[in-house]
Amino acid sequence: MTVAEWCVFGTLMLSLLTILSAKWSNARGFDNSRPRDPEFYDDPFRSRALGAHQNGLEAFPFFAFAVLLAEFRVGPLRLIDELAVLFLIVRIAYVLTYVGNRPTLRSILWSIGFAINIAIFLLPALRGYVTG
């Protein structure tokens, strides 16, 4: 497996760890028979963790598809790997700013992550101009 493919896995795991942080923050108050109980997420921290989790699930398909397309179309593998690692780092920082209630920085990080996704997606089209 390539580094980028491991980053796809890491990005998915990050989304799952994010929601676990909300559930572990009040393990006694969490009712697994009602995992989507809106009252559980009334707490500001748990609400932000849920938002970060949902955003991770929203961002995941494009990232996974971009990586797989770039590899399938024989984009520059080293550059795909580097951008995928950078995306995962940005996503970790994004989650931290989301649960830490830093909305402006969070939005900037989201934009950077989206730009990285577009770059990965476009690598096969630009392979004649990019070496890696």
Short mmCIF file of N, CA and C in Angstrom, two decimals:
data_model
loop_
_atom_site.label_atom_id
_atom_site.label_comp_id
_atom_site.label_asym_id
_atom_site.label_seq_id
_atom_site.Cartn_x
_atom_site.Cartn_y
_atom_site.Cartn_z
N MET A 1 0.84 -1.19 0.00
CA MET A 1 0.00 0.00 0.00
C MET A 1 0.87 1.25 0.00
N THR A 2 0.39 2.26 -0.65
CA THR A 2 1.14 3.51 -0.71
C THR A 2 0.89 4.34 0.55
N VAL A 3 1.73 5.33 0.75
CA VAL A 3 1.56 6.25 1.87
C VAL A 3 0.20 6.95 1.75
N ALA A 4 -0.15 7.35 0.54
CA ALA A 4 -1.42 8.05 0.33
C ALA A 4 -2.61 7.16 0.70
N GLU A 5 -2.52 5.88 0.40
CA GLU A 5 -3.61 4.97 0.75
C GLU A 5 -3.72 4.81 2.27
N TRP A 6 -2.59 4.80 2.95
CA TRP A 6 -2.63 4.78 4.43
C TRP A 6 -3.23 6.08 4.97
N CYS A 7 -3.00 7.19 4.28
CA CYS A 7 -3.60 8.46 4.70
C CYS A 7 -5.12 8.43 4.52
N VAL A 8 -5.59 7.75 3.49
CA VAL A 8 -7.04 7.59 3.31
C VAL A 8 -7.60 6.85 4.52
N PHE A 9 -6.94 5.78 4.92
CA PHE A 9 -7.36 5.03 6.10
C PHE A 9 -7.29 5.90 7.35
N GLY A 10 -6.20 6.66 7.50
CA GLY A 10 -6.04 7.54 8.65
C GLY A 10 -7.11 8.61 8.73
N THR A 11 -7.51 9.13 7.59
CA THR A 11 -8.56 10.15 7.55
C THR A 11 -9.90 9.58 8.01
N LEU A 12 -10.18 8.36 7.61
CA LEU A 12 -11.41 7.71 8.07
C LEU A 12 -11.36 7.46 9.58
N MET A 13 -10.23 6.97 10.06
CA MET A 13 -10.08 6.71 11.50
C MET A 13 -10.19 8.00 12.31
N LEU A 14 -9.66 9.11 11.77
CA LEU A 14 -9.76 10.40 12.46
C LEU A 14 -11.22 10.79 12.66
N SER A 15 -12.03 10.57 11.66
CA SER A 15 -13.45 10.89 11.78
C SER A 15 -14.11 10.05 12.87
N LEU A 16 -13.74 8.80 12.98
CA LEU A 16 -14.32 7.94 14.01
C LEU A 16 -13.81 8.32 15.40
N LEU A 17 -12.54 8.66 15.51
CA LEU A 17 -11.99 9.08 16.81
C LEU A 17 -12.63 10.38 17.29
N THR A 18 -13.00 11.22 16.35
CA THR A 18 -13.62 12.50 16.70
C THR A 18 -14.95 12.28 17.41
N ILE A 19 -15.77 11.40 16.89
CA ILE A 19 -17.07 11.17 17.54
C ILE A 19 -16.88 10.40 18.84
N LEU A 20 -15.86 9.55 18.91
CA LEU A 20 -15.60 8.85 20.17
C LEU A 20 -15.25 9.83 21.28
N SER A 21 -14.55 10.90 20.94
CA SER A 21 -14.20 11.88 21.96
C SER A 21 -15.46 12.49 22.58
N ALA A 22 -16.48 12.70 21.78
CA ALA A 22 -17.74 13.24 22.29
C ALA A 22 -18.41 12.23 23.21
N LYS A 23 -18.41 10.99 22.80
CA LYS A 23 -19.08 9.96 23.60
C LYS A 23 -18.31 9.67 24.89
N TRP A 24 -16.99 9.69 24.83
CA TRP A 24 -16.18 9.43 26.02
C TRP A 24 -16.20 10.60 26.99
N SER A 25 -16.50 11.80 26.48
CA SER A 25 -16.51 12.97 27.36
C SER A 25 -17.60 12.87 28.42
N ASN A 26 -18.61 12.09 28.13
CA ASN A 26 -19.69 11.87 29.09
C ASN A 26 -20.20 10.44 28.90
N ALA A 27 -19.35 9.48 29.19
CA ALA A 27 -19.67 8.08 28.94
C ALA A 27 -20.92 7.64 29.70
N ARG A 28 -21.10 8.15 30.90
CA ARG A 28 -22.28 7.75 31.68
C ARG A 28 -23.56 8.35 31.11
N GLY A 29 -23.45 9.50 30.47
CA GLY A 29 -24.64 10.14 29.92
C GLY A 29 -24.99 9.67 28.52
N PHE A 30 -24.09 8.91 27.91
CA PHE A 30 -24.34 8.43 26.55
C PHE A 30 -25.16 7.15 26.58
N ASP A 31 -26.26 7.14 25.86
CA ASP A 31 -27.13 5.97 25.78
C ASP A 31 -26.96 5.34 24.40
N ASN A 32 -26.30 4.20 24.36
CA ASN A 32 -26.02 3.56 23.08
C ASN A 32 -27.27 3.07 22.37
N SER A 33 -28.38 2.95 23.09
CA SER A 33 -29.63 2.57 22.42
C SER A 33 -30.23 3.77 21.68
N ARG A 34 -29.73 4.98 21.99
CA ARG A 34 -30.18 6.21 21.31
C ARG A 34 -28.94 7.04 20.94
N PRO A 35 -28.11 6.54 20.02
CA PRO A 35 -26.83 7.21 19.73
C PRO A 35 -26.96 8.58 19.09
N ARG A 36 -28.13 8.90 18.55
CA ARG A 36 -28.32 10.20 17.89
C ARG A 36 -29.23 11.12 18.68
N ASP A 37 -29.36 10.85 19.95
CA ASP A 37 -30.20 11.67 20.82
C ASP A 37 -29.69 13.11 20.80
N PRO A 38 -30.50 14.06 20.31
CA PRO A 38 -30.04 15.45 20.21
C PRO A 38 -29.67 16.07 21.56
N GLU A 39 -30.33 15.63 22.62
CA GLU A 39 -30.04 16.19 23.95
C GLU A 39 -28.61 15.88 24.39
N PHE A 40 -28.08 14.73 24.01
CA PHE A 40 -26.70 14.39 24.37
C PHE A 40 -25.72 15.40 23.77
N TYR A 41 -26.04 15.91 22.59
CA TYR A 41 -25.14 16.82 21.89
C TYR A 41 -25.46 18.29 22.19
N ASP A 42 -26.26 18.56 23.21
CA ASP A 42 -26.52 19.94 23.63
C ASP A 42 -25.28 20.59 24.23
N ASP A 43 -24.42 19.79 24.83
CA ASP A 43 -23.18 20.30 25.40
C ASP A 43 -22.32 20.89 24.28
N PRO A 44 -21.74 22.08 24.45
CA PRO A 44 -20.97 22.72 23.37
C PRO A 44 -19.81 21.87 22.85
N PHE A 45 -19.06 21.22 23.74
CA PHE A 45 -17.93 20.40 23.28
C PHE A 45 -18.43 19.23 22.44
N ARG A 46 -19.45 18.53 22.94
CA ARG A 46 -19.95 17.38 22.20
C ARG A 46 -20.59 17.80 20.88
N SER A 47 -21.22 18.96 20.88
CA SER A 47 -21.80 19.48 19.64
C SER A 47 -20.72 19.77 18.60
N ARG A 48 -19.63 20.36 19.04
CA ARG A 48 -18.52 20.65 18.11
C ARG A 48 -17.85 19.37 17.64
N ALA A 49 -17.70 18.39 18.54
CA ALA A 49 -17.10 17.10 18.15
C ALA A 49 -18.00 16.41 17.12
N LEU A 50 -19.29 16.48 17.30
CA LEU A 50 -20.22 15.91 16.33
C LEU A 50 -20.09 16.63 14.99
N GLY A 51 -19.99 17.95 15.01
CA GLY A 51 -19.81 18.71 13.77
C GLY A 51 -18.51 18.34 13.06
N ALA A 52 -17.44 18.19 13.81
CA ALA A 52 -16.15 17.80 13.22
C ALA A 52 -16.26 16.40 12.62
N HIS A 53 -16.93 15.50 13.33
CA HIS A 53 -17.13 14.13 12.84
C HIS A 53 -17.92 14.15 11.53
N GLN A 54 -19.02 14.89 11.50
CA GLN A 54 -19.85 14.94 10.30
C GLN A 54 -19.09 15.56 9.13
N ASN A 55 -18.30 16.59 9.41
CA ASN A 55 -17.52 17.19 8.35
C ASN A 55 -16.46 16.22 7.83
N GLY A 56 -15.89 15.42 8.74
CA GLY A 56 -14.92 14.41 8.31
C GLY A 56 -15.54 13.40 7.37
N LEU A 57 -16.77 13.00 7.68
CA LEU A 57 -17.48 12.06 6.80
C LEU A 57 -17.80 12.70 5.46
N GLU A 58 -18.05 14.00 5.46
CA GLU A 58 -18.35 14.71 4.22
C GLU A 58 -17.09 14.87 3.36
N ALA A 59 -15.96 15.12 3.99
CA ALA A 59 -14.70 15.35 3.26
C ALA A 59 -14.08 14.05 2.77
N PHE A 60 -14.35 12.96 3.44
CA PHE A 60 -13.69 11.69 3.15
C PHE A 60 -13.87 11.19 1.71
N PRO A 61 -15.10 11.15 1.16
CA PRO A 61 -15.25 10.57 -0.18
C PRO A 61 -14.42 11.27 -1.25
N PHE A 62 -14.40 12.59 -1.23
CA PHE A 62 -13.63 13.32 -2.25
C PHE A 62 -12.15 13.03 -2.10
N PHE A 63 -11.65 13.02 -0.87
CA PHE A 63 -10.24 12.72 -0.65
C PHE A 63 -9.90 11.32 -1.12
N ALA A 64 -10.68 10.33 -0.72
CA ALA A 64 -10.40 8.95 -1.11
C ALA A 64 -10.45 8.80 -2.63
N PHE A 65 -11.46 9.39 -3.25
CA PHE A 65 -11.59 9.30 -4.70
C PHE A 65 -10.41 9.99 -5.40
N ALA A 66 -10.03 11.16 -4.91
CA ALA A 66 -8.93 11.90 -5.53
C ALA A 66 -7.64 11.09 -5.46
N VAL A 67 -7.35 10.49 -4.31
CA VAL A 67 -6.13 9.69 -4.16
C VAL A 67 -6.17 8.49 -5.11
N LEU A 68 -7.27 7.77 -5.10
CA LEU A 68 -7.35 6.58 -5.95
C LEU A 68 -7.32 6.93 -7.43
N LEU A 69 -7.98 8.01 -7.83
CA LEU A 69 -7.93 8.43 -9.22
C LEU A 69 -6.52 8.83 -9.62
N ALA A 70 -5.87 9.61 -8.78
CA ALA A 70 -4.51 10.06 -9.09
C ALA A 70 -3.57 8.87 -9.23
N GLU A 71 -3.71 7.88 -8.35
CA GLU A 71 -2.85 6.69 -8.45
C GLU A 71 -3.22 5.85 -9.68
N PHE A 72 -4.50 5.68 -9.93
CA PHE A 72 -4.95 4.89 -11.07
C PHE A 72 -4.49 5.50 -12.38
N ARG A 73 -4.51 6.81 -12.45
CA ARG A 73 -4.11 7.53 -13.67
C ARG A 73 -2.62 7.82 -13.71
N VAL A 74 -1.87 7.18 -12.83
CA VAL A 74 -0.42 7.25 -12.79
C VAL A 74 0.08 8.69 -12.64
N GLY A 75 -0.48 9.35 -11.65
CA GLY A 75 0.05 10.66 -11.29
C GLY A 75 1.39 10.46 -10.59
N PRO A 76 2.12 11.53 -10.35
CA PRO A 76 3.42 11.40 -9.67
C PRO A 76 3.23 10.90 -8.22
N LEU A 77 3.59 9.64 -7.99
CA LEU A 77 3.29 8.98 -6.73
C LEU A 77 3.86 9.70 -5.52
N ARG A 78 5.10 10.16 -5.64
CA ARG A 78 5.70 10.86 -4.49
C ARG A 78 4.90 12.10 -4.12
N LEU A 79 4.48 12.85 -5.11
CA LEU A 79 3.70 14.06 -4.85
C LEU A 79 2.31 13.72 -4.30
N ILE A 80 1.71 12.66 -4.81
CA ILE A 80 0.42 12.21 -4.27
C ILE A 80 0.58 11.88 -2.79
N ASP A 81 1.63 11.13 -2.47
CA ASP A 81 1.89 10.76 -1.07
C ASP A 81 2.09 12.01 -0.20
N GLU A 82 2.90 12.94 -0.68
CA GLU A 82 3.18 14.14 0.11
C GLU A 82 1.92 14.98 0.34
N LEU A 83 1.12 15.13 -0.69
CA LEU A 83 -0.12 15.90 -0.54
C LEU A 83 -1.12 15.18 0.37
N ALA A 84 -1.15 13.86 0.30
CA ALA A 84 -2.05 13.09 1.16
C ALA A 84 -1.65 13.23 2.63
N VAL A 85 -0.35 13.19 2.90
CA VAL A 85 0.13 13.38 4.28
C VAL A 85 -0.22 14.79 4.74
N LEU A 86 -0.02 15.76 3.88
CA LEU A 86 -0.36 17.14 4.22
C LEU A 86 -1.85 17.27 4.49
N PHE A 87 -2.69 16.61 3.69
CA PHE A 87 -4.13 16.65 3.91
C PHE A 87 -4.48 16.08 5.28
N LEU A 88 -3.87 14.95 5.64
CA LEU A 88 -4.16 14.34 6.94
C LEU A 88 -3.73 15.26 8.08
N ILE A 89 -2.59 15.90 7.94
CA ILE A 89 -2.13 16.84 8.97
C ILE A 89 -3.11 18.02 9.09
N VAL A 90 -3.55 18.54 7.96
CA VAL A 90 -4.51 19.65 7.97
C VAL A 90 -5.82 19.20 8.60
N ARG A 91 -6.27 17.98 8.31
CA ARG A 91 -7.51 17.47 8.91
C ARG A 91 -7.38 17.33 10.42
N ILE A 92 -6.23 16.87 10.90
CA ILE A 92 -6.03 16.77 12.35
C ILE A 92 -6.11 18.16 12.98
N ALA A 93 -5.43 19.12 12.36
CA ALA A 93 -5.49 20.50 12.87
C ALA A 93 -6.92 21.04 12.78
N TYR A 94 -7.63 20.69 11.73
CA TYR A 94 -9.01 21.13 11.56
C TYR A 94 -9.88 20.62 12.71
N VAL A 95 -9.75 19.33 13.03
CA VAL A 95 -10.54 18.75 14.12
C VAL A 95 -10.20 19.45 15.44
N LEU A 96 -8.93 19.70 15.68
CA LEU A 96 -8.52 20.36 16.92
C LEU A 96 -9.09 21.77 17.01
N THR A 97 -9.10 22.49 15.89
CA THR A 97 -9.67 23.84 15.92
C THR A 97 -11.19 23.80 16.01
N TYR A 98 -11.80 22.78 15.47
CA TYR A 98 -13.26 22.64 15.56
C TYR A 98 -13.68 22.39 17.00
N VAL A 99 -13.10 21.38 17.64
CA VAL A 99 -13.49 21.08 19.02
C VAL A 99 -12.96 22.15 19.98
N GLY A 100 -11.91 22.85 19.58
CA GLY A 100 -11.36 23.92 20.40
C GLY A 100 -12.05 25.26 20.20
N ASN A 101 -13.08 25.30 19.36
CA ASN A 101 -13.89 26.49 19.13
C ASN A 101 -13.08 27.66 18.57
N ARG A 102 -12.37 27.39 17.48
CA ARG A 102 -11.61 28.42 16.76
C ARG A 102 -12.14 28.50 15.32
N PRO A 103 -13.31 29.13 15.14
CA PRO A 103 -13.99 29.05 13.84
C PRO A 103 -13.24 29.66 12.66
N THR A 104 -12.55 30.77 12.85
CA THR A 104 -11.85 31.38 11.72
C THR A 104 -10.70 30.50 11.25
N LEU A 105 -9.89 30.03 12.17
CA LEU A 105 -8.79 29.14 11.81
C LEU A 105 -9.33 27.85 11.21
N ARG A 106 -10.42 27.36 11.77
CA ARG A 106 -11.05 26.14 11.25
C ARG A 106 -11.43 26.34 9.78
N SER A 107 -12.02 27.46 9.45
CA SER A 107 -12.43 27.73 8.06
C SER A 107 -11.22 27.82 7.14
N ILE A 108 -10.16 28.43 7.62
CA ILE A 108 -8.93 28.52 6.82
C ILE A 108 -8.38 27.12 6.56
N LEU A 109 -8.35 26.29 7.59
CA LEU A 109 -7.84 24.92 7.43
C LEU A 109 -8.73 24.10 6.50
N TRP A 110 -10.04 24.31 6.59
CA TRP A 110 -10.94 23.60 5.67
C TRP A 110 -10.61 23.98 4.23
N SER A 111 -10.40 25.26 3.99
CA SER A 111 -10.08 25.73 2.63
C SER A 111 -8.76 25.15 2.13
N ILE A 112 -7.77 25.09 3.00
CA ILE A 112 -6.49 24.50 2.63
C ILE A 112 -6.67 23.02 2.29
N GLY A 113 -7.42 22.30 3.12
CA GLY A 113 -7.67 20.89 2.85
C GLY A 113 -8.39 20.68 1.53
N PHE A 114 -9.36 21.52 1.24
CA PHE A 114 -10.09 21.41 -0.02
C PHE A 114 -9.17 21.68 -1.21
N ALA A 115 -8.29 22.67 -1.08
CA ALA A 115 -7.33 22.96 -2.14
C ALA A 115 -6.37 21.79 -2.36
N ILE A 116 -5.97 21.14 -1.28
CA ILE A 116 -5.10 19.96 -1.40
C ILE A 116 -5.84 18.85 -2.15
N ASN A 117 -7.11 18.65 -1.82
CA ASN A 117 -7.91 17.65 -2.53
C ASN A 117 -7.98 17.93 -4.02
N ILE A 118 -8.21 19.18 -4.37
CA ILE A 118 -8.28 19.55 -5.78
C ILE A 118 -6.94 19.30 -6.45
N ALA A 119 -5.85 19.63 -5.76
CA ALA A 119 -4.52 19.40 -6.32
C ALA A 119 -4.29 17.91 -6.58
N ILE A 120 -4.64 17.06 -5.62
CA ILE A 120 -4.48 15.62 -5.82
C ILE A 120 -5.32 15.16 -7.01
N PHE A 121 -6.55 15.63 -7.07
CA PHE A 121 -7.47 15.24 -8.13
C PHE A 121 -6.91 15.63 -9.51
N LEU A 122 -6.28 16.80 -9.59
CA LEU A 122 -5.78 17.30 -10.87
C LEU A 122 -4.40 16.79 -11.25
N LEU A 123 -3.71 16.11 -10.36
CA LEU A 123 -2.35 15.64 -10.66
C LEU A 123 -2.25 14.82 -11.94
N PRO A 124 -3.17 13.90 -12.22
CA PRO A 124 -3.04 13.16 -13.48
C PRO A 124 -3.11 14.05 -14.71
N ALA A 125 -3.94 15.08 -14.66
CA ALA A 125 -4.06 16.00 -15.80
C ALA A 125 -2.80 16.84 -15.97
N LEU A 126 -2.10 17.06 -14.88
CA LEU A 126 -0.92 17.93 -14.91
C LEU A 126 0.40 17.13 -14.93
N ARG A 127 0.32 15.80 -15.07
CA ARG A 127 1.52 15.00 -14.90
C ARG A 127 2.64 15.35 -15.88
N GLY A 128 2.29 15.93 -17.01
CA GLY A 128 3.33 16.36 -17.95
C GLY A 128 4.09 17.59 -17.46
N TYR A 129 3.48 18.34 -16.53
CA TYR A 129 4.07 19.57 -16.04
C TYR A 129 4.68 19.41 -14.66
N VAL A 130 4.32 18.31 -13.97
CA VAL A 130 4.74 18.09 -12.59
C VAL A 130 5.60 16.83 -12.54
N THR A 131 6.71 16.92 -11.86
CA THR A 131 7.53 15.72 -11.66
C THR A 131 7.45 15.31 -10.20
N GLY A 132 7.60 14.04 -9.92
CA GLY A 132 7.52 13.61 -8.54
C GLY A 132 7.89 12.19 -8.32
#
